[in-house]
Amino acid sequence: MSRYALSLTRNEAEAQDLTQDTFLLAFEHWAQFRAGTECRAWLFTICRNRFHRGRVRQERQVATDDADLESLAAAAIHASARGAGIEDLFERDEVIGAVEDAVAGLPEPFRDAVLLVDLNDHSYEEASAVLGVPVGTVRSRLFRGRRLLQEHLIAHARDAGLIPPPHDAMAPNGGTKP
Amino acid sequence: MMPMLDCDAVMRQLWDYLDGGLTPERTAAVRAHLEMCDRCYPQAEFEKTFLRALAASRREPTDPAGLALRVRRALAARGFAPDRG
């Protein structure tokens, strides 16, 4: 729970407050807990809702819920990376160091799915219970979130000069040297 | 009998495969395809390194025991008395 709170707030003191608030709210509203449901998911839902309370909610950007399309888009990203000779991109320290900011910059629905599944080891089913959406929606949001992250990290690496811009990547030897 | 999968079918199921979300039969079929496909195998490795980078960004709370104590005290102040069976 505290790790999830930390992944939401990215600040240890705020995460501690959020964790404490979560348990206090659960205690105060224990009567609302439905016996037979997953208590852990209930706590994560409270934590998430408490975190988002009072924050400006981002507009839901869920244009398509087609996870298959996202999987194929991921294949296109890999083909592009392979063509540019940067298949090892996600093993580079500079890129790994940019992941946390990239996750924080994801639109909320996709960030929620990535935080629960990829950073807090929830199954699709557990994330579905926390977020109150069908498993298929978790899956498509997760895949979209991952694709957005990959695109962001590739752009970050390009901006940082870690990889050549697309047209240079296509030129043999990176172009003519002076 | 294990189904034969083409590249397109494997691409569509790759995230599910890496997340351990496929049935045992389907997992075996995807694995068998990856082992012999020089197009899909590199992509699977690429996605694995991405997921590792993502997991590496995870931060752990520095004082979970202290936080647990703080939460227990806050709950006790609100009247929570856990069973001590």
Coordinates of C-alpha atoms in Angstrom, one line a residue:
Chain A
M1 CA 0.0 0.0 0.0
S2 CA 2.7 2.5 0.9
R3 CA 4.6 1.7 -2.2
Y4 CA 1.5 2.4 -4.3
A5 CA 1.0 5.6 -2.5
L6 CA 4.6 6.6 -3.2
S7 CA 4.1 5.7 -6.9
L8 CA 1.1 8.1 -6.9
T9 CA 2.6 11.0 -5.0
R10 CA 6.3 10.6 -5.9
N11 CA 7.0 12.2 -2.5
E12 CA 7.7 10.2 0.6
A13 CA 6.0 12.6 3.1
E14 CA 2.9 12.9 1.0
A15 CA 2.9 9.1 0.5
Q16 CA 3.0 8.6 4.3
D17 CA 0.1 11.0 4.7
L18 CA -1.9 9.3 1.9
T19 CA -1.3 5.9 3.4
Q20 CA -2.4 7.0 6.8
D21 CA -5.5 8.7 5.4
T22 CA -6.3 5.5 3.5
F23 CA -6.4 3.4 6.6
L24 CA -8.3 6.0 8.6
L25 CA -10.9 6.3 5.8
A26 CA -11.2 2.5 5.6
F27 CA -11.8 2.3 9.4
E28 CA -14.4 5.1 9.3
H29 CA -16.2 3.5 6.4
W30 CA -15.7 -0.1 7.3
A31 CA -19.5 -0.6 7.2
Q32 CA -19.4 0.0 3.4
F33 CA -17.0 -2.8 2.8
R34 CA -18.8 -5.7 1.2
A35 CA -17.9 -9.0 2.8
G36 CA -16.7 -11.5 0.3
T37 CA -15.0 -8.9 -1.9
E38 CA -11.2 -8.3 -2.0
C39 CA -10.2 -6.1 0.9
R40 CA -6.8 -5.2 -0.6
A41 CA -8.5 -3.9 -3.8
W42 CA -10.9 -1.9 -1.6
L43 CA -8.0 -0.3 0.2
F44 CA -6.2 0.5 -3.1
T45 CA -9.4 2.1 -4.5
I46 CA -9.7 4.3 -1.4
C47 CA -6.0 5.3 -1.8
R48 CA -6.4 6.1 -5.4
N49 CA -9.6 8.1 -4.9
R50 CA -8.1 10.0 -2.0
F51 CA -5.1 10.9 -4.1
H52 CA -7.2 12.2 -6.9
R53 CA -9.7 14.1 -4.7
G54 CA -9.2 17.8 -5.2
R55 CA -6.9 17.3 -8.1
V56 CA -7.9 18.5 -11.5
R57 CA -9.0 15.4 -13.3
Q58 CA -7.6 15.0 -16.7
E59 CA -10.0 14.5 -19.4
R60 CA -10.5 10.8 -20.2
Q61 CA -8.5 10.1 -23.2
V62 CA -9.7 6.7 -24.1
A63 CA -10.5 7.0 -27.7
T64 CA -10.1 3.3 -28.5
D65 CA -10.2 0.3 -26.2
D66 CA -8.7 -2.0 -28.8
A67 CA -5.8 -3.8 -27.1
D68 CA -4.9 -5.7 -30.2
L69 CA -4.3 -2.5 -32.1
E70 CA -2.0 -1.4 -29.3
S71 CA -0.1 -4.6 -29.5
L72 CA 0.5 -4.1 -33.2
A73 CA 1.5 -0.5 -32.6
A74 CA 4.1 -1.8 -30.2
A75 CA 5.4 -4.0 -32.9
A76 CA 5.8 -1.0 -35.2
I77 CA 7.8 0.9 -32.5
H78 CA 10.1 -2.1 -32.2
A79 CA 10.6 -2.2 -36.0
S80 CA 11.4 1.5 -36.0
A81 CA 13.9 1.1 -33.1
R82 CA 15.5 -1.9 -34.8
G83 CA 15.8 0.1 -38.1
A84 CA 17.5 2.9 -36.2
G85 CA 19.9 0.6 -34.4
I86 CA 18.6 1.4 -30.9
E87 CA 17.2 -1.9 -29.8
D88 CA 19.1 -1.5 -26.6
L89 CA 17.5 1.8 -25.8
F90 CA 15.7 0.6 -22.7
E91 CA 18.9 -0.7 -21.2
R92 CA 20.6 2.7 -21.3
D93 CA 20.9 4.4 -17.9
E94 CA 19.9 7.8 -19.3
V95 CA 16.7 6.3 -20.6
I96 CA 16.0 4.3 -17.5
G97 CA 16.4 7.5 -15.4
A98 CA 13.7 9.2 -17.4
V99 CA 11.1 6.5 -16.9
E100 CA 9.6 7.8 -13.6
D101 CA 8.9 11.2 -15.1
A102 CA 7.5 9.6 -18.2
V103 CA 5.0 7.6 -16.1
A104 CA 4.0 10.7 -14.2
G105 CA 3.3 12.4 -17.4
L106 CA 0.9 9.8 -18.7
P107 CA -2.8 10.7 -19.0
E108 CA -4.6 9.5 -15.8
P109 CA -6.4 6.4 -17.1
F110 CA -3.2 5.0 -18.6
R111 CA -1.1 6.0 -15.6
D112 CA -3.5 4.2 -13.3
A113 CA -3.2 0.9 -15.2
V114 CA 0.6 1.2 -15.5
L115 CA 1.1 2.0 -11.8
L116 CA -1.0 -0.9 -10.6
V117 CA 0.2 -3.6 -13.0
D118 CA 3.7 -2.7 -13.9
L119 CA 4.9 -0.9 -10.7
N120 CA 2.8 -2.6 -8.0
D121 CA 2.5 -6.1 -9.4
H122 CA -1.3 -6.3 -9.6
S123 CA -2.9 -8.7 -12.0
Y124 CA -5.3 -7.4 -14.6
E125 CA -8.1 -8.7 -12.4
E126 CA -6.9 -6.9 -9.3
A127 CA -6.4 -3.7 -11.2
S128 CA -9.9 -4.1 -12.6
A129 CA -11.3 -4.3 -9.0
V130 CA -9.3 -1.3 -7.9
L131 CA -10.3 0.9 -10.9
G132 CA -13.9 -0.3 -11.2
V133 CA -13.6 -1.0 -14.9
P134 CA -13.7 -4.3 -16.9
V135 CA -10.5 -6.4 -17.2
G136 CA -10.5 -5.7 -21.0
T137 CA -10.4 -2.0 -20.3
V138 CA -7.5 -2.4 -17.9
R139 CA -5.7 -4.4 -20.6
S140 CA -6.2 -1.9 -23.4
R141 CA -5.3 1.1 -21.1
L142 CA -2.2 -0.8 -19.9
F143 CA -1.1 -1.5 -23.5
R144 CA -1.8 2.1 -24.6
G145 CA 0.1 3.4 -21.6
R146 CA 3.1 1.2 -22.4
R147 CA 3.1 2.4 -26.0
L148 CA 2.9 6.0 -25.0
L149 CA 5.8 5.5 -22.6
Q150 CA 7.9 3.9 -25.3
E151 CA 7.2 6.8 -27.7
H152 CA 7.9 9.3 -25.0
L153 CA 11.2 7.7 -24.0
I154 CA 12.3 7.4 -27.6
A155 CA 11.6 11.1 -28.1
H156 CA 13.4 11.9 -24.9
A157 CA 16.5 9.9 -26.0
R158 CA 16.4 11.7 -29.4
D159 CA 16.1 15.2 -27.7
A160 CA 19.0 14.3 -25.4
G161 CA 21.1 13.4 -28.4
L162 CA 21.3 9.7 -27.3
I163 CA 20.1 8.6 -30.7
P164 CA 20.2 10.4 -34.1
P165 CA 17.1 12.0 -35.5
P166 CA 15.1 9.9 -37.8
H167 CA 16.6 11.2 -41.1
D168 CA 20.2 10.7 -39.8
A169 CA 19.3 7.3 -38.6
M170 CA 18.4 6.4 -42.2
A171 CA 21.6 7.7 -43.6
P172 CA 24.6 5.4 -43.8
N173 CA 27.3 6.4 -41.2
G174 CA 25.1 9.2 -40.0
G175 CA 25.9 11.4 -43.0
T176 CA 29.1 13.0 -44.3
K177 CA 31.6 14.2 -41.8
P178 CA 33.3 17.5 -42.3
Chain B
M1 CA -2.7 -30.3 -29.6
M2 CA -0.8 -27.1 -29.5
P3 CA -2.0 -24.5 -32.1
M4 CA 0.4 -23.1 -34.6
L5 CA 0.6 -19.4 -34.5
D6 CA 1.7 -16.9 -37.2
C7 CA 3.7 -13.7 -36.5
D8 CA 0.6 -11.6 -36.5
A9 CA -1.2 -13.7 -33.9
V10 CA 1.9 -13.7 -31.7
M11 CA 2.3 -9.9 -32.0
R12 CA -1.3 -9.5 -30.8
Q13 CA -0.7 -11.7 -27.8
L14 CA 2.8 -10.7 -26.9
W15 CA 2.0 -8.4 -23.9
D16 CA -0.4 -11.0 -22.5
Y17 CA 2.3 -13.6 -22.9
L18 CA 4.9 -11.4 -21.1
D19 CA 2.4 -10.6 -18.4
G20 CA 1.7 -14.3 -17.8
G21 CA -2.0 -13.8 -18.9
L22 CA -2.4 -16.6 -21.4
T23 CA -3.6 -20.2 -20.9
P24 CA -0.8 -22.8 -20.6
E25 CA -1.5 -24.1 -24.1
R26 CA -1.4 -20.6 -25.6
T27 CA 1.7 -19.8 -23.6
A28 CA 3.4 -22.9 -25.0
A29 CA 2.3 -22.0 -28.5
V30 CA 3.7 -18.4 -28.3
R31 CA 6.9 -19.6 -26.7
A32 CA 7.4 -22.2 -29.5
H33 CA 6.9 -19.5 -32.1
L34 CA 9.3 -17.1 -30.5
E35 CA 12.0 -19.8 -30.3
M36 CA 12.0 -20.2 -34.0
C37 CA 11.1 -16.7 -35.3
D38 CA 13.9 -14.2 -35.9
R39 CA 11.3 -11.5 -36.3
C40 CA 9.2 -12.0 -33.2
Y41 CA 12.0 -13.1 -30.8
P42 CA 13.9 -9.7 -31.0
Q43 CA 10.6 -7.9 -30.3
A44 CA 9.9 -10.0 -27.3
E45 CA 13.4 -9.2 -26.0
F46 CA 12.9 -5.5 -26.7
E47 CA 9.6 -5.5 -24.7
K48 CA 11.2 -7.4 -21.9
T49 CA 13.9 -4.8 -21.5
F50 CA 11.2 -2.1 -21.5
L51 CA 9.3 -3.8 -18.7
R52 CA 12.5 -4.2 -16.7
A53 CA 13.3 -0.5 -17.1
L54 CA 9.7 0.3 -16.0
A55 CA 10.1 -2.0 -12.9
A56 CA 13.5 -0.4 -12.1
S57 CA 11.8 3.0 -11.8
R58 CA 9.8 1.7 -8.8
R59 CA 10.7 3.5 -5.6
E60 CA 10.4 1.7 -2.2
P61 CA 9.3 3.5 1.0
T62 CA 12.3 4.1 3.1
D63 CA 10.7 3.5 6.5
P64 CA 7.8 1.0 6.2
A65 CA 8.0 -0.1 9.8
G66 CA 7.9 3.6 11.0
L67 CA 4.9 4.2 8.8
A68 CA 3.1 1.1 10.0
L69 CA 3.6 2.3 13.6
R70 CA 2.3 5.8 12.7
V71 CA -0.8 4.3 11.1
R72 CA -1.5 2.0 14.0
R73 CA -1.3 5.0 16.4
A74 CA -3.6 7.1 14.3
L75 CA -6.1 4.2 14.1
A76 CA -5.9 3.7 17.9
A77 CA -6.5 7.4 18.4
R78 CA -9.8 7.0 16.4
G79 CA -10.8 4.1 18.6
F80 CA -9.7 1.1 16.5
A81 CA -8.8 -1.9 18.7
P82 CA -7.7 -4.9 16.8
D83 CA -8.6 -8.4 18.0
R84 CA -5.6 -10.0 19.7
G85 CA -6.7 -13.6 19.2

